[in-house]
CSV table of C-alpha atoms and ligand atoms in Angstrom, one decimal:
chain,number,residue,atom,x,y,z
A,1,UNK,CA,0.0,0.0,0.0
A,2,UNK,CA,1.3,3.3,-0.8
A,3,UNK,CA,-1.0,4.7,1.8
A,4,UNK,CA,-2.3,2.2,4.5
A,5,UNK,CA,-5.9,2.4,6.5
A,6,UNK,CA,-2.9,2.3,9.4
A,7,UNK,CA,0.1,2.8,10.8
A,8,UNK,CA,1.9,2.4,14.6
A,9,UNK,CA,3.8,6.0,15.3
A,10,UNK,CA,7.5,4.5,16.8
A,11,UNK,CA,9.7,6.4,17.6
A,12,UNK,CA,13.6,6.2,18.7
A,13,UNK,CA,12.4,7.0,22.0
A,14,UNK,CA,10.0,4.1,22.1
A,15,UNK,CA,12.5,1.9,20.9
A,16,UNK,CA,14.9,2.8,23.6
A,17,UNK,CA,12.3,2.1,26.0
A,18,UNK,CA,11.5,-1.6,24.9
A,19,UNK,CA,15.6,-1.9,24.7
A,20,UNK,CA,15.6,-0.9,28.2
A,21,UNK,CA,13.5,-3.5,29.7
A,22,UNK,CA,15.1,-5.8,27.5
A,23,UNK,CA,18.5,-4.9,29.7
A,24,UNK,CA,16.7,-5.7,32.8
A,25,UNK,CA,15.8,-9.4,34.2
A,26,UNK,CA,11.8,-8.6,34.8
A,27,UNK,CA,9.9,-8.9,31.5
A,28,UNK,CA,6.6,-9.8,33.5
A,29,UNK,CA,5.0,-8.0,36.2
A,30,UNK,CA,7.6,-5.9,37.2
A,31,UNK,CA,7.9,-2.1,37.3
A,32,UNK,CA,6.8,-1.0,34.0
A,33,UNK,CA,3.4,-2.6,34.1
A,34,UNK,CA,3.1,-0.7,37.8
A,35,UNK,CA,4.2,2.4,35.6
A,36,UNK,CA,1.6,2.0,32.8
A,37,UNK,CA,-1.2,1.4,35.1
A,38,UNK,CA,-0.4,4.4,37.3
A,39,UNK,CA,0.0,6.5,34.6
A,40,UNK,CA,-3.5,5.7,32.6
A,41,UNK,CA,-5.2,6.0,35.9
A,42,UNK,CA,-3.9,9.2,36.4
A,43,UNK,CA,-4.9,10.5,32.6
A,44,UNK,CA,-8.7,8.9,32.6
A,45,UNK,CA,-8.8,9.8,36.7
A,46,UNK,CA,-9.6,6.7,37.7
A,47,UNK,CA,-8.5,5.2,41.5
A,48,UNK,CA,-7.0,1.6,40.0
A,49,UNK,CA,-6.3,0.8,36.5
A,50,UNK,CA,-5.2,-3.3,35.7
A,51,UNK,CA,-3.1,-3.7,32.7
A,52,UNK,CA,-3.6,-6.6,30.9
A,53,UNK,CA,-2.8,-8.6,27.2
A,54,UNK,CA,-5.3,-6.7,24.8
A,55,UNK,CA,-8.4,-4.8,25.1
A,56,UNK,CA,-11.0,-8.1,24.5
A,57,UNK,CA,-8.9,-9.5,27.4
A,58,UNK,CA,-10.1,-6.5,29.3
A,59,UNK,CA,-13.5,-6.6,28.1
A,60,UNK,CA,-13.8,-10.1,29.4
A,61,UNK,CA,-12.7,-10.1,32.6
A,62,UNK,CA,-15.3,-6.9,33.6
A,63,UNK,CA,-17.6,-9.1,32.6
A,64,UNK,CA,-16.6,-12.2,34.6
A,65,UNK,CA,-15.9,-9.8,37.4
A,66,UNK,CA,-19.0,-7.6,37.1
A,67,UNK,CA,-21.0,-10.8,37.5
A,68,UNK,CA,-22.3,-11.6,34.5
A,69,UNK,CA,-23.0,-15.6,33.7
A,70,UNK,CA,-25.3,-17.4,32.3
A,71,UNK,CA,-28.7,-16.4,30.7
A,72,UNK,CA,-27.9,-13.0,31.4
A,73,UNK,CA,-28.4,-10.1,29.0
A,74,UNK,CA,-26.3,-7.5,28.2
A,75,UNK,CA,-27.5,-4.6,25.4
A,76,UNK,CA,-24.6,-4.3,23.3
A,77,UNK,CA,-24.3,-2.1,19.7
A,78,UNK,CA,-24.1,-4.8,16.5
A,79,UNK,CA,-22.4,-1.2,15.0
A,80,UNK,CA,-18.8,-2.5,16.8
A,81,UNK,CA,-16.0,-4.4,16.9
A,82,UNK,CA,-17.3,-8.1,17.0
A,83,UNK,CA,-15.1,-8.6,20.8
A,84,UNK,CA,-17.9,-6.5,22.3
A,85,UNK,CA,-20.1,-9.7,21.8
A,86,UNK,CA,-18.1,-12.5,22.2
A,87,UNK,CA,-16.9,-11.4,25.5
A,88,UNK,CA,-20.6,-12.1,26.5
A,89,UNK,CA,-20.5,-15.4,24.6
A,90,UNK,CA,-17.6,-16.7,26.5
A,91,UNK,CA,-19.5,-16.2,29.6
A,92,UNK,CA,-22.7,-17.5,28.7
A,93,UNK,CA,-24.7,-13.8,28.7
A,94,UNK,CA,-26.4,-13.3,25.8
A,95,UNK,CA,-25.6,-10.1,23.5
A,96,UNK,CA,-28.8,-7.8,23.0
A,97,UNK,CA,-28.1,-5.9,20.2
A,98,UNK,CA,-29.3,-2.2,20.2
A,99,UNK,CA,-29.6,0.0,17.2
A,100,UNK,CA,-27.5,3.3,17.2
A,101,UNK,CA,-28.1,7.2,16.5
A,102,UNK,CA,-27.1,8.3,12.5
A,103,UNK,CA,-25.6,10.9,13.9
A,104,UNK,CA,-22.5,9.9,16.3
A,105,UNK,CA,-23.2,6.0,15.4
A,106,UNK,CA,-23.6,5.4,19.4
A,107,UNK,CA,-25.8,3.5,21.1
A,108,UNK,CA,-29.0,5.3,21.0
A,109,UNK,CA,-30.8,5.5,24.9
A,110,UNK,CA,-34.2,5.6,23.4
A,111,UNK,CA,-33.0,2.0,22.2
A,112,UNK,CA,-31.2,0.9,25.1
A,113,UNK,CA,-34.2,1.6,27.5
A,114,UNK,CA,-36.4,-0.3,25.1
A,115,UNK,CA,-34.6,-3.1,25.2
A,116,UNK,CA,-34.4,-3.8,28.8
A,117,UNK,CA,-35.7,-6.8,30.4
A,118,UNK,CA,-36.2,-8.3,33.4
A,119,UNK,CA,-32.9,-10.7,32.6
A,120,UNK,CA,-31.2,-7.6,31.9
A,121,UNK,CA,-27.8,-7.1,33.6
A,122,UNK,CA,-25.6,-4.4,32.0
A,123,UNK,CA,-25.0,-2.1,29.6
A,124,UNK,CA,-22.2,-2.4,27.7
A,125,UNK,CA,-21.5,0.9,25.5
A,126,UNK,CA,-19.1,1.3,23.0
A,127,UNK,CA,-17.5,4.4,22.5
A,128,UNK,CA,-17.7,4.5,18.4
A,129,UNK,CA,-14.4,5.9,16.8
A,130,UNK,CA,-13.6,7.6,19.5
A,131,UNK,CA,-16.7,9.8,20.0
A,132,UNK,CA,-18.0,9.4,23.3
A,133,UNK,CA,-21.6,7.9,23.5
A,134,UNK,CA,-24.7,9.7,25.5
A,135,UNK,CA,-23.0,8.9,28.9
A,136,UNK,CA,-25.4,10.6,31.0
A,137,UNK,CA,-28.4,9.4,30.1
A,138,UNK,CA,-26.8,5.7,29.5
A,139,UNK,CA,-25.4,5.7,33.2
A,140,UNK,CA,-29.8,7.6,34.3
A,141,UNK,CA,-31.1,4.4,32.5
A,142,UNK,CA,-28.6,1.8,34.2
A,143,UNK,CA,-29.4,3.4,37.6
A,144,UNK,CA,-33.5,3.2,36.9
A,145,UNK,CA,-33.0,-0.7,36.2
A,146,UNK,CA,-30.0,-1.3,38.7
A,147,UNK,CA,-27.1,-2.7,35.6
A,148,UNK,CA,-24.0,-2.3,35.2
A,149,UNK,CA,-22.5,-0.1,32.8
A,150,UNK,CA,-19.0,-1.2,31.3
A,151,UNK,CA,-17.4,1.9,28.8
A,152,UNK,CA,-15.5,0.0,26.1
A,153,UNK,CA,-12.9,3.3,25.1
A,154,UNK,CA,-10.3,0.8,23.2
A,155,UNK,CA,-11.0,3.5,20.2
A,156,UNK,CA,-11.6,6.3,22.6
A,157,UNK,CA,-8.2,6.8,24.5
A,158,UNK,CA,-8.3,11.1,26.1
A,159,UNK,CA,-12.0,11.6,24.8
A,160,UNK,CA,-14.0,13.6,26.7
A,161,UNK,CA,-17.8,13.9,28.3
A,162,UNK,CA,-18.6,16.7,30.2
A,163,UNK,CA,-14.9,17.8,30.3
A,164,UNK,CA,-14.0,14.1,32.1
A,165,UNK,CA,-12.2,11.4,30.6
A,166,UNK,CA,-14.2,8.6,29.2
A,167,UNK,CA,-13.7,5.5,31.1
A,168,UNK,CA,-13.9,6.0,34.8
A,169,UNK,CA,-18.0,7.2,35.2
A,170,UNK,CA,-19.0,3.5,34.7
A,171,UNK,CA,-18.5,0.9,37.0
A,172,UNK,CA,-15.8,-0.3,34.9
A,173,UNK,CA,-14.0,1.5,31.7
A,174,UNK,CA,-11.7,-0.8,29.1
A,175,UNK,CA,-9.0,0.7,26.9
A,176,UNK,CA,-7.0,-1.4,24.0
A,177,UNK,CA,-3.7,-0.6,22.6
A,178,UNK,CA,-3.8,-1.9,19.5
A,179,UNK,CA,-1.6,-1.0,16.3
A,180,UNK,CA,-4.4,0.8,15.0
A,181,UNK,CA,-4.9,2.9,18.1
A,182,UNK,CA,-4.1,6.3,19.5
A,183,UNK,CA,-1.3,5.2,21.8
A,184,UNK,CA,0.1,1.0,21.2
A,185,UNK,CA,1.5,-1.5,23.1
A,186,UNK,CA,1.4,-4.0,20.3
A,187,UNK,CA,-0.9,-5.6,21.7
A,188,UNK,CA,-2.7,-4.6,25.3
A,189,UNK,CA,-5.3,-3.2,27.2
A,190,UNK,CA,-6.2,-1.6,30.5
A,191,UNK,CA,-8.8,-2.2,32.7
A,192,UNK,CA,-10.1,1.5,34.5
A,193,UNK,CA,-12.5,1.3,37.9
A,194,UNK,CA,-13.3,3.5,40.9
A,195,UNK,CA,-14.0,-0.1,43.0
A,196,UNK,CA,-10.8,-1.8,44.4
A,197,UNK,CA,-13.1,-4.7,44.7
A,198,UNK,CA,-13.7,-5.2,41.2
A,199,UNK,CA,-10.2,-4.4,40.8
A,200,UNK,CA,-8.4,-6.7,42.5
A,201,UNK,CA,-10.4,-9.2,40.6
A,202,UNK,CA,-9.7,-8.3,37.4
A,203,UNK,CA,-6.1,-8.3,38.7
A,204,UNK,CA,-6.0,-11.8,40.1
A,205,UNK,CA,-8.1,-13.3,36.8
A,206,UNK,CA,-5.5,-12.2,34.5
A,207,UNK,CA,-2.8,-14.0,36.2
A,208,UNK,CA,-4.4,-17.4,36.5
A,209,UNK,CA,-6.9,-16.4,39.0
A,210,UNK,CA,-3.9,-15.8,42.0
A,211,UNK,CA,-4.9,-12.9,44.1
A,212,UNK,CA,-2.4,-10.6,45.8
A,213,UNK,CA,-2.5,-12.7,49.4
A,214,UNK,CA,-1.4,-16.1,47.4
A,215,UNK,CA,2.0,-17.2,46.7
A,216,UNK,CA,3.2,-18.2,42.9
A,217,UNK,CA,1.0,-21.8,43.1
A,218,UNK,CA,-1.7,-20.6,44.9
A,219,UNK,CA,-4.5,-20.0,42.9
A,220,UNK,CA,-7.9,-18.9,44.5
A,221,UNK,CA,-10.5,-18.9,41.8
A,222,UNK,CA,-10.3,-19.7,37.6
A,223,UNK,CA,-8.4,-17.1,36.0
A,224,UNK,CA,-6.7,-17.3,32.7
A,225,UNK,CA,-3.1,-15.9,31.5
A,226,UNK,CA,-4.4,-12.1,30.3
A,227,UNK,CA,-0.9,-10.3,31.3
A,228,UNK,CA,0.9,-8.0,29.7
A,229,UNK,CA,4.6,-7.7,29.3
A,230,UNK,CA,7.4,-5.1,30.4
A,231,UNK,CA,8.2,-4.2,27.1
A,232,UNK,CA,4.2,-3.6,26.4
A,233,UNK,CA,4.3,-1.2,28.9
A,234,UNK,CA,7.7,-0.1,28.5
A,235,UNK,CA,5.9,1.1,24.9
A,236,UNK,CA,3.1,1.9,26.3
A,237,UNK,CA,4.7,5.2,28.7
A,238,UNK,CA,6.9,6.6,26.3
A,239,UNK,CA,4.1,6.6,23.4
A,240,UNK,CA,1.4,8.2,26.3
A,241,UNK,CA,3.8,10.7,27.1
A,242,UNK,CA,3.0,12.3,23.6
A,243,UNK,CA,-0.8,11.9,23.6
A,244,UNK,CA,-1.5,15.6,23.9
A,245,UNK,CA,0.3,16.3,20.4
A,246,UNK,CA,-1.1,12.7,19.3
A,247,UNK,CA,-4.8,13.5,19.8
A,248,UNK,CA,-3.5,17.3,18.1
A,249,UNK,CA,-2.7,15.9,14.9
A,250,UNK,CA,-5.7,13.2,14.6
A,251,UNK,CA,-7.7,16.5,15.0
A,252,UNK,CA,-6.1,18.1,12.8
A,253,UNK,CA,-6.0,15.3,9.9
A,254,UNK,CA,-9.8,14.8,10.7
A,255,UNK,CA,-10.2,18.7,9.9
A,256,UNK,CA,-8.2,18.5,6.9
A,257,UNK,CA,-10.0,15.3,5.5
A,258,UNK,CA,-13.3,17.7,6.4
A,259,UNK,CA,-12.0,20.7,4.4
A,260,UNK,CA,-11.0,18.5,1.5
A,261,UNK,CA,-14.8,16.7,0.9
A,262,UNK,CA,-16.9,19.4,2.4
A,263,UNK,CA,-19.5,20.4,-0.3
A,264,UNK,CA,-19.6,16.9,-2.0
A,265,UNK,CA,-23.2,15.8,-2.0
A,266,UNK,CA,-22.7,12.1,-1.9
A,267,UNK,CA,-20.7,12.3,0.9
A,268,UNK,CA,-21.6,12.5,4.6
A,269,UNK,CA,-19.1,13.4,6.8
A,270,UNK,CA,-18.2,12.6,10.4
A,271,UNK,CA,-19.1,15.6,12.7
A,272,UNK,CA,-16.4,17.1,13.8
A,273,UNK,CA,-18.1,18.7,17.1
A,274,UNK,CA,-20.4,17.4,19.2
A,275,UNK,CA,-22.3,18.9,22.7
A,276,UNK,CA,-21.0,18.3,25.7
A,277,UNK,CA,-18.2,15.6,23.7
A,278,UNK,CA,-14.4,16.1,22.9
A,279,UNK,CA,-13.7,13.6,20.4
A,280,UNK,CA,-10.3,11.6,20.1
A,281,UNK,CA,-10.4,10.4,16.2
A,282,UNK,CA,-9.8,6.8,16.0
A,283,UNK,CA,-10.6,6.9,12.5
A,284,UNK,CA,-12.0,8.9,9.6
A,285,UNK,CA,-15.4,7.4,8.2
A,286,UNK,CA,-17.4,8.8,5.3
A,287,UNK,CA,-21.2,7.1,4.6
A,288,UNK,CA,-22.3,7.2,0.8
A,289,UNK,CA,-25.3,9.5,0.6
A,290,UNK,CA,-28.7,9.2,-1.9
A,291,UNK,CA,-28.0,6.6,-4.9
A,292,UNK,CA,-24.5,5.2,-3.7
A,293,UNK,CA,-25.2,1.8,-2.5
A,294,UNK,CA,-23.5,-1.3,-0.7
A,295,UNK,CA,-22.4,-2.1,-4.0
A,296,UNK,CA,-20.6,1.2,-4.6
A,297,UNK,CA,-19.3,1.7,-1.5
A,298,UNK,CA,-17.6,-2.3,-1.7
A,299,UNK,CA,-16.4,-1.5,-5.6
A,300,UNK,CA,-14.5,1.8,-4.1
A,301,UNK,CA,-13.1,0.5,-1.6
A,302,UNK,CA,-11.7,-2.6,-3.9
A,303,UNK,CA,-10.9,0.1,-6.4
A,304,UNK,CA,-9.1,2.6,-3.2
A,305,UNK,CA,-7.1,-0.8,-2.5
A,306,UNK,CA,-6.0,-1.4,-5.8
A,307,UNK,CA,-4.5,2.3,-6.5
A,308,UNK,CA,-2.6,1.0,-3.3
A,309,UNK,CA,-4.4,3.3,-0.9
A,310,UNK,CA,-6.3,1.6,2.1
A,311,UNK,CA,-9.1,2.1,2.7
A,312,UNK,CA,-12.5,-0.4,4.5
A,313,UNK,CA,-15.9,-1.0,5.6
A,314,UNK,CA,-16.1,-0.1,9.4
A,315,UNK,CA,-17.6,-1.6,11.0
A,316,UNK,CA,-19.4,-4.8,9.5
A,317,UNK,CA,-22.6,-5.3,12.2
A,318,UNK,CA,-21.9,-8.2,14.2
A,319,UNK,CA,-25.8,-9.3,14.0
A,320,UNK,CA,-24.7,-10.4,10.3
A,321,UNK,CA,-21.3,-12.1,11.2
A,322,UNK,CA,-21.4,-15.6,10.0
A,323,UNK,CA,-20.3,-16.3,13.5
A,324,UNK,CA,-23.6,-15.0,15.0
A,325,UNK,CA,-26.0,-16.2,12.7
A,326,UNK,CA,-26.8,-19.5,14.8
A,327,UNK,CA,-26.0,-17.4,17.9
A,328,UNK,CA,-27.9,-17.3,21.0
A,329,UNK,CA,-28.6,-13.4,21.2
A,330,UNK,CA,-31.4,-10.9,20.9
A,331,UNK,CA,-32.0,-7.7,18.0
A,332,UNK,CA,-34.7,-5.8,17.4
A,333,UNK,CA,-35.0,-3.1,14.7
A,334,UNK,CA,-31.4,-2.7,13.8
A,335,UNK,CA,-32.0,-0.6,10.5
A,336,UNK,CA,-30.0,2.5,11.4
A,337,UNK,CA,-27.1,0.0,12.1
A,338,UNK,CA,-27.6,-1.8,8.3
A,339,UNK,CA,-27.9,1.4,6.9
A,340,UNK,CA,-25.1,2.7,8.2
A,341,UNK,CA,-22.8,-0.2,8.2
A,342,UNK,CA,-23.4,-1.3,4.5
A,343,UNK,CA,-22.6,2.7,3.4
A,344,UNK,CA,-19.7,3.5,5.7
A,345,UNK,CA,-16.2,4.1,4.7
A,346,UNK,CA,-13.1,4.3,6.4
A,347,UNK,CA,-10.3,6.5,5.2
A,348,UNK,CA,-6.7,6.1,5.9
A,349,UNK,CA,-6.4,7.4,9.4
A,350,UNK,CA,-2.6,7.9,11.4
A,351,UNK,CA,-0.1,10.2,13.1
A,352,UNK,CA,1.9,10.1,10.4
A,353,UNK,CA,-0.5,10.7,7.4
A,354,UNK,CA,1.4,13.9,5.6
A,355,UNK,CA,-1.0,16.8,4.3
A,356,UNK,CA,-0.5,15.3,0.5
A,357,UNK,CA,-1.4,11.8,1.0
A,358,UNK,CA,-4.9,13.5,2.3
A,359,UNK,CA,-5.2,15.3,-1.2
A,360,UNK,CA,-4.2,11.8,-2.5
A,361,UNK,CA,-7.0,10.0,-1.1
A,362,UNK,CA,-9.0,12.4,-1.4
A,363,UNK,CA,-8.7,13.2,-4.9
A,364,UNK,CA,-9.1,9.5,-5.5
A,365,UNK,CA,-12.4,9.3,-3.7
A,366,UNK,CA,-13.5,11.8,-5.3
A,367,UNK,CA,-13.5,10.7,-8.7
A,368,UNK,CA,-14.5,7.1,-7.9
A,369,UNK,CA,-17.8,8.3,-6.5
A,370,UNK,CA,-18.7,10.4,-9.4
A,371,UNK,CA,-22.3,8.8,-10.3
A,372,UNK,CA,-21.3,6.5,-13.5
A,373,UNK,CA,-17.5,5.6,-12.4
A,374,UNK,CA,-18.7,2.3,-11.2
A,375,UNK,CA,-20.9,1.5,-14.5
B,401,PLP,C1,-14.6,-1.0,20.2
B,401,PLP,C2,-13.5,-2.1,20.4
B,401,PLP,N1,-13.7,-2.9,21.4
B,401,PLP,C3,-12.8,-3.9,21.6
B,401,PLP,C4,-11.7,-4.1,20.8
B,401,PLP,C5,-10.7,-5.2,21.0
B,401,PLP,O1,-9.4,-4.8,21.4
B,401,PLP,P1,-8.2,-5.7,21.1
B,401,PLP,O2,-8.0,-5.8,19.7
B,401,PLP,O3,-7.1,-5.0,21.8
B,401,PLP,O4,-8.5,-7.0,21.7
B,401,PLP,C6,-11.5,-3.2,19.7
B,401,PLP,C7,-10.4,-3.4,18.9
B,401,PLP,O5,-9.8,-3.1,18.1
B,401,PLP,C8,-12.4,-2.2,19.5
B,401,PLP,O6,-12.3,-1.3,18.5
């Protein structure tokens, strides 16, 4: 690809980080991890934060330590990353899929409240592309009914609701650090909570169910092996240490990608402000307006791939996943989630795009969606 969908920022100084722990004897729960944790509590301003091996990892164990078993329902968005589900699967809870508002392509309350039944346990929003979801009225609803709420921000990383963090109003908020993300670790994730309960859980579950008071082959309940490594977190410090000028430049690529397609009428384009919401861009996604179908959108982006720039559907709904069609889980009325899935476009979206590889794509895109170039 001339221009990938994505690309890891590393720099010398990251690299001299992972080198470092590489020096030392501890590459397992030793001080970096301690490091990473203190440090993403104190940016989301949350009292514990539990690193561990990605941000499904993280997603699973809030729900194992939340509670959450068997026959229990959990409203989820289809419009996400298919993890959000099959974290419930694992546990035997069953995903009840909610539709989502056009406008932010969040969870809609209206929706959520609908859906609630008497099996209902939590709430599990997804904060889409790094635009933070109708917090406060998700977290009214969850109090009316007594669930849970758990915040996935694994694309969300320094947004903001209200002026606070995403990921510490819930009972339980779960970041990821993968390549594609704001800040990596490779591969890792962070579990964010106000409740030391819950988080010494999560703590002793990703480490084979061993909690602090036992020795190495002690264990006190199932756990599994979620860790993380040094040099994860060795990664993970020196890459937060530039978020500020990090979420800066997303901004600013978002604005330019704005500027660039403004004006062109088959094109809807991400807001760029909403109330109350600071948005950290995860990604840049354009829907296909009026005639532009499924079809069109899945011939441009073949077509965006083969002049080598990347470029996908995001996201595919998780209700039409081959792996949920036999499922046990729960939908009703998910149109704004098909209609929005099958007409959504992701752009290439990274630190390091430079100014002309936006003109690039944008000139591309441009004149693949001019009305006969697919005929
Ligand atoms: C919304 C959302 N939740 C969960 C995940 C899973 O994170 P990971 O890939 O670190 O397991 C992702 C991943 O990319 C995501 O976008």
């Amino acid at each position: 690809m001339n221009i990938p969908l994505s690309a890891p920022d590393i720099r010398e100084e990251d690299i001299a980080a992972v080198a470092g722990v590489l020096r030392t004897p501890r590459l397992s729960l030793g001080p970096k991890l301690e490091e990473f944790e203190r440090a993403i509590a104190g940016y989301v301003g949350a009292g514990h934060a539990v690193g561990v091996s990605s941000g499904t990892a993280g997603l699973h164990l809030s729900v194992r330590a939340l509670g959450i078993g068997p026959g229990d329902e959990v409203i989820v968005p289809s419009f996400a990353f298919i993890a959000v589900a099959n974290v419930l699967r694992y546990e035997g809870a069953i995903p009840v899929f909610a539709d989502i508002e056009p406008a932010t392509l969040n969870l809609d309350p209206g929706r959520i409240e609908a859906a609630v039944t008497p099996r209902t346990k939590a709430i599990l929003v997804v904060h889409t592309f790094g635009c933070p979801a109708e917090l406060s009225e998700i977290l009214e609803i969850a109090r009316r009914h007594h669930l849970c709420v758990i915040e996935d921000c694994c694309e969300a990383l320094g947004a903001e609701y209200d002026g606070r963090k995403v990921g510490a109003r819930a009972d339980v908020g779960v970041f990821g650090f993968y390549p594609n993300k704001q800040i990596t670790t490779g591969e890792g994730g962070m579990v964010v909570t106000g409740d030391p309960r819950l988080a010494s859980v999560v703590r002793a579950l990703r480490n084979h169910g061993r909690a602090d008071s036992d020795d190495w082959f002690q264990h006190s309940e199932l756990g599994y092996n979620y860790r993380i490594s040094e040099m994860n977190c060795a990664l993970g410090i020196s890459q937060l240490k530039r978020i500020e000028a990090i979420l800066a430049r997303r901004e600013e690529i978002a604005g330019k990608y704005t500027e660039k397609l403004r004006g062109n009428e088959t094109l809807r384009l991400p807001t760029l402000a909403v109330p109350r919401r600071k948005i950290s861009w995860f990604v840049y996604v354009v829907r296909l307006s009026g005639s532009l179908s499924q079809i069109h959108r899945d011939w441009i982006v073949k077509e965006m791939n083969r002049r080598g720039i990347g470029c996908g559907r995001y996201f595919a709904p998780i209700h039409l996943q081959p792996a949920y069609q036999s499922a046990p889980a729960l939908q009703s009325g998910l149109g704004v989630t098909e209609y929005e899935a099958s007409r959504a476009l992701a752009l290439p979206f990274f630190n390091r795009l430079r100014d002309e590889q936006i003109d690039e794509v944008c000139g591309n895109l441009c004149e693949l969606i001019q009305p006969d170039s697919s005929s």
